[in-house]
């Protein structure tokens, strides 16, 4: 049986709207960069979707195994993760 893997990007969340939008932009950029992988994201607190929602989306699509990556703005910054190949 082959594993169906998904990619879960986990952010802390923020009360600052711009920070939440920046993280969502990062996640959407990863979806575009890895079109063959299901990519979801979620926040630990202060913003939606929460991590549980992203994991539920992956499960609903049949991806019961996932790689989860916590996100930090330092030292790379989000834009460095979505550069052109």
PDB file of N, CA and C in Angstrom:
ATOM      1  N   UNK A   1       0.841  -1.187   0.000  1.00  0.00           N
ATOM      2  CA  UNK A   1       0.000   0.000   0.000  1.00  0.00           C
ATOM      3  C   UNK A   1       0.884   1.247   0.000  1.00  0.00           C
ATOM      4  N   UNK A   2       0.643   2.148  -0.934  1.00  0.00           N
ATOM      5  CA  UNK A   2       1.456   3.359  -0.988  1.00  0.00           C
ATOM      6  C   UNK A   2       0.862   4.416  -0.068  1.00  0.00           C
ATOM      7  N   UNK A   3       1.742   5.183   0.535  1.00  0.00           N
ATOM      8  CA  UNK A   3       1.299   6.249   1.419  1.00  0.00           C
ATOM      9  C   UNK A   3       0.907   7.464   0.589  1.00  0.00           C
ATOM     10  N   UNK A   4      -0.142   8.105   0.979  1.00  0.00           N
ATOM     11  CA  UNK A   4      -0.535   9.371   0.366  1.00  0.00           C
ATOM     12  C   UNK A   4      -0.121  10.473   1.323  1.00  0.00           C
ATOM     13  N   UNK A   5       0.928  11.172   0.960  1.00  0.00           N
ATOM     14  CA  UNK A   5       1.493  12.182   1.841  1.00  0.00           C
ATOM     15  C   UNK A   5       0.935  13.558   1.543  1.00  0.00           C
ATOM     16  N   UNK A   6       0.777  14.337   2.576  1.00  0.00           N
ATOM     17  CA  UNK A   6       0.377  15.724   2.460  1.00  0.00           C
ATOM     18  C   UNK A   6       1.381  16.613   3.177  1.00  0.00           C
ATOM     19  N   UNK A   7       1.351  17.881   2.889  1.00  0.00           N
ATOM     20  CA  UNK A   7       2.257  18.850   3.491  1.00  0.00           C
ATOM     21  C   UNK A   7       1.440  19.829   4.323  1.00  0.00           C
ATOM     22  N   UNK A   8       1.744  19.925   5.600  1.00  0.00           N
ATOM     23  CA  UNK A   8       1.032  20.808   6.525  1.00  0.00           C
ATOM     24  C   UNK A   8       1.990  21.897   6.993  1.00  0.00           C
ATOM     25  N   UNK A   9       1.647  23.147   6.710  1.00  0.00           N
ATOM     26  CA  UNK A   9       2.457  24.287   7.126  1.00  0.00           C
ATOM     27  C   UNK A   9       1.793  24.895   8.364  1.00  0.00           C
ATOM     28  N   UNK A  10       2.533  24.960   9.454  1.00  0.00           N
ATOM     29  CA  UNK A  10       1.974  25.400  10.743  1.00  0.00           C
ATOM     30  C   UNK A  10       2.541  26.760  11.131  1.00  0.00           C
ATOM     31  N   UNK A  11       1.656  27.705  11.365  1.00  0.00           N
ATOM     32  CA  UNK A  11       2.075  29.025  11.805  1.00  0.00           C
ATOM     33  C   UNK A  11       1.543  29.314  13.197  1.00  0.00           C
ATOM     34  N   UNK A  12       2.179  30.221  13.890  1.00  0.00           N
ATOM     35  CA  UNK A  12       1.731  30.550  15.235  1.00  0.00           C
ATOM     36  C   UNK A  12       0.410  31.304  15.203  1.00  0.00           C
ATOM     37  N   UNK A  13       0.272  32.211  14.250  1.00  0.00           N
ATOM     38  CA  UNK A  13      -0.901  33.071  14.224  1.00  0.00           C
ATOM     39  C   UNK A  13      -0.571  34.412  14.852  1.00  0.00           C
ATOM     40  N   UNK A  14      -1.403  35.395  14.592  1.00  0.00           N
ATOM     41  CA  UNK A  14      -1.154  36.739  15.096  1.00  0.00           C
ATOM     42  C   UNK A  14      -2.458  37.510  15.131  1.00  0.00           C
ATOM     43  N   UNK A  15      -2.500  38.512  15.980  1.00  0.00           N
ATOM     44  CA  UNK A  15      -3.644  39.433  15.980  1.00  0.00           C
ATOM     45  C   UNK A  15      -3.448  40.520  14.925  1.00  0.00           C
ATOM     46  N   UNK A  16      -2.269  40.555  14.333  1.00  0.00           N
ATOM     47  CA  UNK A  16      -1.954  41.552  13.314  1.00  0.00           C
ATOM     48  C   UNK A  16      -2.356  40.993  11.949  1.00  0.00           C
ATOM     49  N   UNK A  17      -3.312  41.635  11.318  1.00  0.00           N
ATOM     50  CA  UNK A  17      -3.865  41.144  10.056  1.00  0.00           C
ATOM     51  C   UNK A  17      -2.782  40.941   8.989  1.00  0.00           C
ATOM     52  N   UNK A  18      -1.847  41.860   8.899  1.00  0.00           N
ATOM     53  CA  UNK A  18      -0.791  41.756   7.893  1.00  0.00           C
ATOM     54  C   UNK A  18       0.088  40.524   8.085  1.00  0.00           C
ATOM     55  N   UNK A  19       0.344  40.151   9.319  1.00  0.00           N
ATOM     56  CA  UNK A  19       1.155  38.963   9.596  1.00  0.00           C
ATOM     57  C   UNK A  19       0.424  37.696   9.163  1.00  0.00           C
ATOM     58  N   UNK A  20      -0.877  37.665   9.428  1.00  0.00           N
ATOM     59  CA  UNK A  20      -1.689  36.505   9.024  1.00  0.00           C
ATOM     60  C   UNK A  20      -1.729  36.420   7.499  1.00  0.00           C
ATOM     61  N   UNK A  21      -1.898  37.548   6.831  1.00  0.00           N
ATOM     62  CA  UNK A  21      -1.933  37.566   5.372  1.00  0.00           C
ATOM     63  C   UNK A  21      -0.596  37.134   4.778  1.00  0.00           C
ATOM     64  N   UNK A  22       0.501  37.552   5.407  1.00  0.00           N
ATOM     65  CA  UNK A  22       1.833  37.181   4.920  1.00  0.00           C
ATOM     66  C   UNK A  22       2.024  35.663   4.999  1.00  0.00           C
ATOM     67  N   UNK A  23       1.600  35.065   6.087  1.00  0.00           N
ATOM     68  CA  UNK A  23       1.732  33.620   6.234  1.00  0.00           C
ATOM     69  C   UNK A  23       0.849  32.891   5.221  1.00  0.00           C
ATOM     70  N   UNK A  24      -0.369  33.367   5.022  1.00  0.00           N
ATOM     71  CA  UNK A  24      -1.267  32.761   4.034  1.00  0.00           C
ATOM     72  C   UNK A  24      -0.646  32.857   2.642  1.00  0.00           C
ATOM     73  N   UNK A  25       0.010  33.970   2.345  1.00  0.00           N
ATOM     74  CA  UNK A  25       0.696  34.136   1.059  1.00  0.00           C
ATOM     75  C   UNK A  25       1.809  33.100   0.910  1.00  0.00           C
ATOM     76  N   UNK A  26       2.549  32.877   1.980  1.00  0.00           N
ATOM     77  CA  UNK A  26       3.591  31.845   1.972  1.00  0.00           C
ATOM     78  C   UNK A  26       2.988  30.481   1.644  1.00  0.00           C
ATOM     79  N   UNK A  27       1.912  30.120   2.318  1.00  0.00           N
ATOM     80  CA  UNK A  27       1.286  28.811   2.108  1.00  0.00           C
ATOM     81  C   UNK A  27       0.759  28.683   0.682  1.00  0.00           C
ATOM     82  N   UNK A  28       0.133  29.726   0.172  1.00  0.00           N
ATOM     83  CA  UNK A  28      -0.374  29.687  -1.201  1.00  0.00           C
ATOM     84  C   UNK A  28       0.781  29.577  -2.193  1.00  0.00           C
ATOM     85  N   UNK A  29       1.904  30.220  -1.897  1.00  0.00           N
ATOM     86  CA  UNK A  29       3.087  30.106  -2.754  1.00  0.00           C
ATOM     87  C   UNK A  29       3.628  28.687  -2.781  1.00  0.00           C
ATOM     88  N   UNK A  30       3.582  28.012  -1.646  1.00  0.00           N
ATOM     89  CA  UNK A  30       4.037  26.623  -1.599  1.00  0.00           C
ATOM     90  C   UNK A  30       3.088  25.714  -2.376  1.00  0.00           C
ATOM     91  N   UNK A  31       1.791  26.003  -2.319  1.00  0.00           N
ATOM     92  CA  UNK A  31       0.834  25.225  -3.120  1.00  0.00           C
ATOM     93  C   UNK A  31       1.173  25.344  -4.601  1.00  0.00           C
ATOM     94  N   UNK A  32       1.512  26.545  -5.034  1.00  0.00           N
ATOM     95  CA  UNK A  32       1.853  26.763  -6.438  1.00  0.00           C
ATOM     96  C   UNK A  32       3.190  26.120  -6.801  1.00  0.00           C
ATOM     97  N   UNK A  33       4.128  26.165  -5.879  1.00  0.00           N
ATOM     98  CA  UNK A  33       5.468  25.610  -6.153  1.00  0.00           C
ATOM     99  C   UNK A  33       5.463  24.090  -6.180  1.00  0.00           C
ATOM    100  N   UNK A  34       4.594  23.458  -5.402  1.00  0.00           N
ATOM    101  CA  UNK A  34       4.524  22.002  -5.328  1.00  0.00           C
ATOM    102  C   UNK A  34       3.128  21.534  -5.741  1.00  0.00           C
ATOM    103  N   UNK A  35       2.772  21.665  -7.004  1.00  0.00           N
ATOM    104  CA  UNK A  35       1.412  21.345  -7.429  1.00  0.00           C
ATOM    105  C   UNK A  35       1.037  19.867  -7.297  1.00  0.00           C
ATOM    106  N   UNK A  36       2.013  18.989  -7.206  1.00  0.00           N
ATOM    107  CA  UNK A  36       1.718  17.560  -7.081  1.00  0.00           C
ATOM    108  C   UNK A  36       1.506  17.122  -5.631  1.00  0.00           C
ATOM    109  N   UNK A  37       1.730  18.020  -4.700  1.00  0.00           N
ATOM    110  CA  UNK A  37       1.548  17.719  -3.281  1.00  0.00           C
ATOM    111  C   UNK A  37       0.335  18.471  -2.761  1.00  0.00           C
ATOM    112  N   UNK A  38      -0.483  17.832  -1.940  1.00  0.00           N
ATOM    113  CA  UNK A  38      -1.539  18.590  -1.269  1.00  0.00           C
ATOM    114  C   UNK A  38      -0.907  19.408  -0.140  1.00  0.00           C
ATOM    115  N   UNK A  39      -1.135  20.685  -0.147  1.00  0.00           N
ATOM    116  CA  UNK A  39      -0.559  21.591   0.852  1.00  0.00           C
ATOM    117  C   UNK A  39      -1.703  22.280   1.585  1.00  0.00           C
ATOM    118  N   UNK A  40      -1.686  22.204   2.887  1.00  0.00           N
ATOM    119  CA  UNK A  40      -2.643  22.926   3.722  1.00  0.00           C
ATOM    120  C   UNK A  40      -1.863  23.695   4.775  1.00  0.00           C
ATOM    121  N   UNK A  41      -2.522  24.634   5.398  1.00  0.00           N
ATOM    122  CA  UNK A  41      -1.870  25.397   6.460  1.00  0.00           C
ATOM    123  C   UNK A  41      -2.871  25.713   7.554  1.00  0.00           C
ATOM    124  N   UNK A  42      -2.330  26.077   8.699  1.00  0.00           N
ATOM    125  CA  UNK A  42      -3.168  26.461   9.816  1.00  0.00           C
ATOM    126  C   UNK A  42      -2.336  27.158  10.869  1.00  0.00           C
ATOM    127  N   UNK A  43      -3.044  27.822  11.764  1.00  0.00           N
ATOM    128  CA  UNK A  43      -2.411  28.606  12.820  1.00  0.00           C
ATOM    129  C   UNK A  43      -2.662  27.957  14.179  1.00  0.00           C
ATOM    130  N   UNK A  44      -1.703  28.113  15.062  1.00  0.00           N
ATOM    131  CA  UNK A  44      -1.827  27.614  16.423  1.00  0.00           C
ATOM    132  C   UNK A  44      -2.891  28.399  17.187  1.00  0.00           C
ATOM    133  N   UNK A  45      -2.886  29.711  17.019  1.00  0.00           N
ATOM    134  CA  UNK A  45      -3.859  30.555  17.730  1.00  0.00           C
ATOM    135  C   UNK A  45      -3.972  31.911  17.047  1.00  0.00           C
ATOM    136  N   UNK A  46      -4.953  32.660  17.436  1.00  0.00           N
ATOM    137  CA  UNK A  46      -5.191  34.041  17.006  1.00  0.00           C
ATOM    138  C   UNK A  46      -5.689  34.203  15.575  1.00  0.00           C
ATOM    139  N   UNK A  47      -5.755  33.147  14.768  1.00  0.00           N
ATOM    140  CA  UNK A  47      -6.162  33.293  13.369  1.00  0.00           C
ATOM    141  C   UNK A  47      -6.780  31.987  12.876  1.00  0.00           C
ATOM    142  N   UNK A  48      -7.487  32.097  11.777  1.00  0.00           N
ATOM    143  CA  UNK A  48      -8.084  30.932  11.125  1.00  0.00           C
ATOM    144  C   UNK A  48      -7.541  30.814   9.712  1.00  0.00           C
ATOM    145  N   UNK A  49      -7.422  29.593   9.218  1.00  0.00           N
ATOM    146  CA  UNK A  49      -7.829  28.318   9.802  1.00  0.00           C
ATOM    147  C   UNK A  49      -6.826  27.863  10.862  1.00  0.00           C
ATOM    148  N   UNK A  50      -7.302  27.124  11.838  1.00  0.00           N
ATOM    149  CA  UNK A  50      -6.409  26.569  12.846  1.00  0.00           C
ATOM    150  C   UNK A  50      -5.769  25.297  12.279  1.00  0.00           C
ATOM    151  N   UNK A  51      -4.704  24.846  12.913  1.00  0.00           N
ATOM    152  CA  UNK A  51      -3.960  23.676  12.443  1.00  0.00           C
ATOM    153  C   UNK A  51      -4.889  22.471  12.252  1.00  0.00           C
ATOM    154  N   UNK A  52      -5.773  22.255  13.174  1.00  0.00           N
ATOM    155  CA  UNK A  52      -6.701  21.127  13.082  1.00  0.00           C
ATOM    156  C   UNK A  52      -7.496  21.160  11.776  1.00  0.00           C
ATOM    157  N   UNK A  53      -7.904  22.354  11.341  1.00  0.00           N
ATOM    158  CA  UNK A  53      -8.666  22.477  10.093  1.00  0.00           C
ATOM    159  C   UNK A  53      -7.846  22.020   8.896  1.00  0.00           C
ATOM    160  N   UNK A  54      -6.594  22.425   8.851  1.00  0.00           N
ATOM    161  CA  UNK A  54      -5.727  22.005   7.754  1.00  0.00           C
ATOM    162  C   UNK A  54      -5.504  20.497   7.742  1.00  0.00           C
ATOM    163  N   UNK A  55      -5.293  19.925   8.923  1.00  0.00           N
ATOM    164  CA  UNK A  55      -5.128  18.470   9.004  1.00  0.00           C
ATOM    165  C   UNK A  55      -6.402  17.747   8.584  1.00  0.00           C
ATOM    166  N   UNK A  56      -7.549  18.283   8.973  1.00  0.00           N
ATOM    167  CA  UNK A  56      -8.822  17.677   8.563  1.00  0.00           C
ATOM    168  C   UNK A  56      -8.990  17.726   7.046  1.00  0.00           C
ATOM    169  N   UNK A  57      -8.565  18.805   6.418  1.00  0.00           N
ATOM    170  CA  UNK A  57      -8.633  18.905   4.957  1.00  0.00           C
ATOM    171  C   UNK A  57      -7.772  17.820   4.303  1.00  0.00           C
ATOM    172  N   UNK A  58      -6.573  17.621   4.829  1.00  0.00           N
ATOM    173  CA  UNK A  58      -5.698  16.582   4.277  1.00  0.00           C
ATOM    174  C   UNK A  58      -6.329  15.198   4.449  1.00  0.00           C
ATOM    175  N   UNK A  59      -6.866  14.938   5.636  1.00  0.00           N
ATOM    176  CA  UNK A  59      -7.510  13.633   5.881  1.00  0.00           C
ATOM    177  C   UNK A  59      -8.703  13.420   4.963  1.00  0.00           C
ATOM    178  N   UNK A  60      -9.520  14.446   4.788  1.00  0.00           N
ATOM    179  CA  UNK A  60     -10.706  14.336   3.936  1.00  0.00           C
ATOM    180  C   UNK A  60     -10.333  14.033   2.489  1.00  0.00           C
ATOM    181  N   UNK A  61      -9.150  14.472   2.086  1.00  0.00           N
ATOM    182  CA  UNK A  61      -8.675  14.205   0.725  1.00  0.00           C
ATOM    183  C   UNK A  61      -7.958  12.858   0.636  1.00  0.00           C
ATOM    184  N   UNK A  62      -7.937  12.108   1.740  1.00  0.00           N
ATOM    185  CA  UNK A  62      -7.320  10.779   1.733  1.00  0.00           C
ATOM    186  C   UNK A  62      -5.842  10.754   2.068  1.00  0.00           C
ATOM    187  N   UNK A  63      -5.333  11.838   2.580  1.00  0.00           N
ATOM    188  CA  UNK A  63      -3.912  11.918   2.934  1.00  0.00           C
ATOM    189  C   UNK A  63      -3.769  11.749   4.448  1.00  0.00           C
ATOM    190  N   UNK A  64      -3.496  10.526   4.839  1.00  0.00           N
ATOM    191  CA  UNK A  64      -3.451  10.204   6.264  1.00  0.00           C
ATOM    192  C   UNK A  64      -2.053  10.284   6.855  1.00  0.00           C
ATOM    193  N   UNK A  65      -1.080  10.551   6.033  1.00  0.00           N
ATOM    194  CA  UNK A  65       0.289  10.772   6.488  1.00  0.00           C
ATOM    195  C   UNK A  65       0.665  12.164   6.015  1.00  0.00           C
ATOM    196  N   UNK A  66       1.376  12.889   6.852  1.00  0.00           N
ATOM    197  CA  UNK A  66       1.744  14.241   6.462  1.00  0.00           C
ATOM    198  C   UNK A  66       3.090  14.620   7.037  1.00  0.00           C
ATOM    199  N   UNK A  67       3.709  15.563   6.372  1.00  0.00           N
ATOM    200  CA  UNK A  67       4.903  16.223   6.890  1.00  0.00           C
ATOM    201  C   UNK A  67       4.422  17.566   7.409  1.00  0.00           C
ATOM    202  N   UNK A  68       4.726  17.880   8.642  1.00  0.00           N
ATOM    203  CA  UNK A  68       4.331  19.168   9.218  1.00  0.00           C
ATOM    204  C   UNK A  68       5.569  20.017   9.404  1.00  0.00           C
ATOM    205  N   UNK A  69       5.461  21.269   9.014  1.00  0.00           N
ATOM    206  CA  UNK A  69       6.583  22.184   9.133  1.00  0.00           C
ATOM    207  C   UNK A  69       6.152  23.430   9.883  1.00  0.00           C
ATOM    208  N   UNK A  70       6.750  23.649  11.054  1.00  0.00           N
ATOM    209  CA  UNK A  70       6.473  24.912  11.746  1.00  0.00           C
ATOM    210  C   UNK A  70       7.159  26.040  10.989  1.00  0.00           C
ATOM    211  N   UNK A  71       6.576  27.187  11.016  1.00  0.00           N
ATOM    212  CA  UNK A  71       7.113  28.335  10.302  1.00  0.00           C
ATOM    213  C   UNK A  71       7.646  29.356  11.289  1.00  0.00           C
ATOM    214  N   UNK A  72       8.779  29.948  10.934  1.00  0.00           N
ATOM    215  CA  UNK A  72       9.325  31.066  11.703  1.00  0.00           C
ATOM    216  C   UNK A  72       9.805  32.115  10.708  1.00  0.00           C
ATOM    217  N   UNK A  73       9.568  33.364  10.997  1.00  0.00           N
ATOM    218  CA  UNK A  73       9.994  34.421  10.079  1.00  0.00           C
ATOM    219  C   UNK A  73      11.506  34.616  10.071  1.00  0.00           C
ATOM    220  N   UNK A  74      12.192  34.176  11.074  1.00  0.00           N
ATOM    221  CA  UNK A  74      13.628  34.398  11.153  1.00  0.00           C
ATOM    222  C   UNK A  74      14.364  33.070  11.105  1.00  0.00           C
ATOM    223  N   UNK A  75      15.530  32.954  10.567  1.00  0.00           N
ATOM    224  CA  UNK A  75      16.261  34.006   9.877  1.00  0.00           C
ATOM    225  C   UNK A  75      15.944  34.104   8.391  1.00  0.00           C
ATOM    226  N   UNK A  76      15.220  33.138   7.825  1.00  0.00           N
ATOM    227  CA  UNK A  76      15.005  33.127   6.387  1.00  0.00           C
ATOM    228  C   UNK A  76      13.965  34.127   5.909  1.00  0.00           C
ATOM    229  N   UNK A  77      12.903  34.266   6.643  1.00  0.00           N
ATOM    230  CA  UNK A  77      11.797  35.087   6.185  1.00  0.00           C
ATOM    231  C   UNK A  77      10.968  34.312   5.184  1.00  0.00           C
ATOM    232  N   UNK A  78       9.679  34.550   5.143  1.00  0.00           N
ATOM    233  CA  UNK A  78       8.804  33.736   4.308  1.00  0.00           C
ATOM    234  C   UNK A  78       9.079  33.844   2.818  1.00  0.00           C
ATOM    235  N   UNK A  79       9.491  34.995   2.327  1.00  0.00           N
ATOM    236  CA  UNK A  79       9.683  35.144   0.888  1.00  0.00           C
ATOM    237  C   UNK A  79      10.825  34.249   0.383  1.00  0.00           C
ATOM    238  N   UNK A  80      11.822  33.982   1.211  1.00  0.00           N
ATOM    239  CA  UNK A  80      12.938  33.153   0.755  1.00  0.00           C
ATOM    240  C   UNK A  80      12.511  31.722   0.506  1.00  0.00           C
ATOM    241  N   UNK A  81      11.394  31.284   1.082  1.00  0.00           N
ATOM    242  CA  UNK A  81      10.941  29.913   0.909  1.00  0.00           C
ATOM    243  C   UNK A  81      10.155  29.699  -0.377  1.00  0.00           C
ATOM    244  N   UNK A  82       9.740  30.764  -1.034  1.00  0.00           N
ATOM    245  CA  UNK A  82       8.923  30.596  -2.236  1.00  0.00           C
ATOM    246  C   UNK A  82       9.581  31.222  -3.465  1.00  0.00           C
ATOM    247  N   UNK A  83      10.897  31.324  -3.459  1.00  0.00           N
ATOM    248  CA  UNK A  83      11.601  31.830  -4.623  1.00  0.00           C
ATOM    249  C   UNK A  83      11.358  30.941  -5.822  1.00  0.00           C
ATOM    250  N   UNK A  84      11.545  31.490  -6.988  1.00  0.00           N
ATOM    251  CA  UNK A  84      11.427  30.691  -8.203  1.00  0.00           C
ATOM    252  C   UNK A  84      12.477  29.593  -8.173  1.00  0.00           C
ATOM    253  N   UNK A  85      12.124  28.469  -8.788  1.00  0.00           N
ATOM    254  CA  UNK A  85      13.070  27.338  -8.834  1.00  0.00           C
ATOM    255  C   UNK A  85      14.260  27.672  -9.676  1.00  0.00           C
TER     256      UNK A  85
END
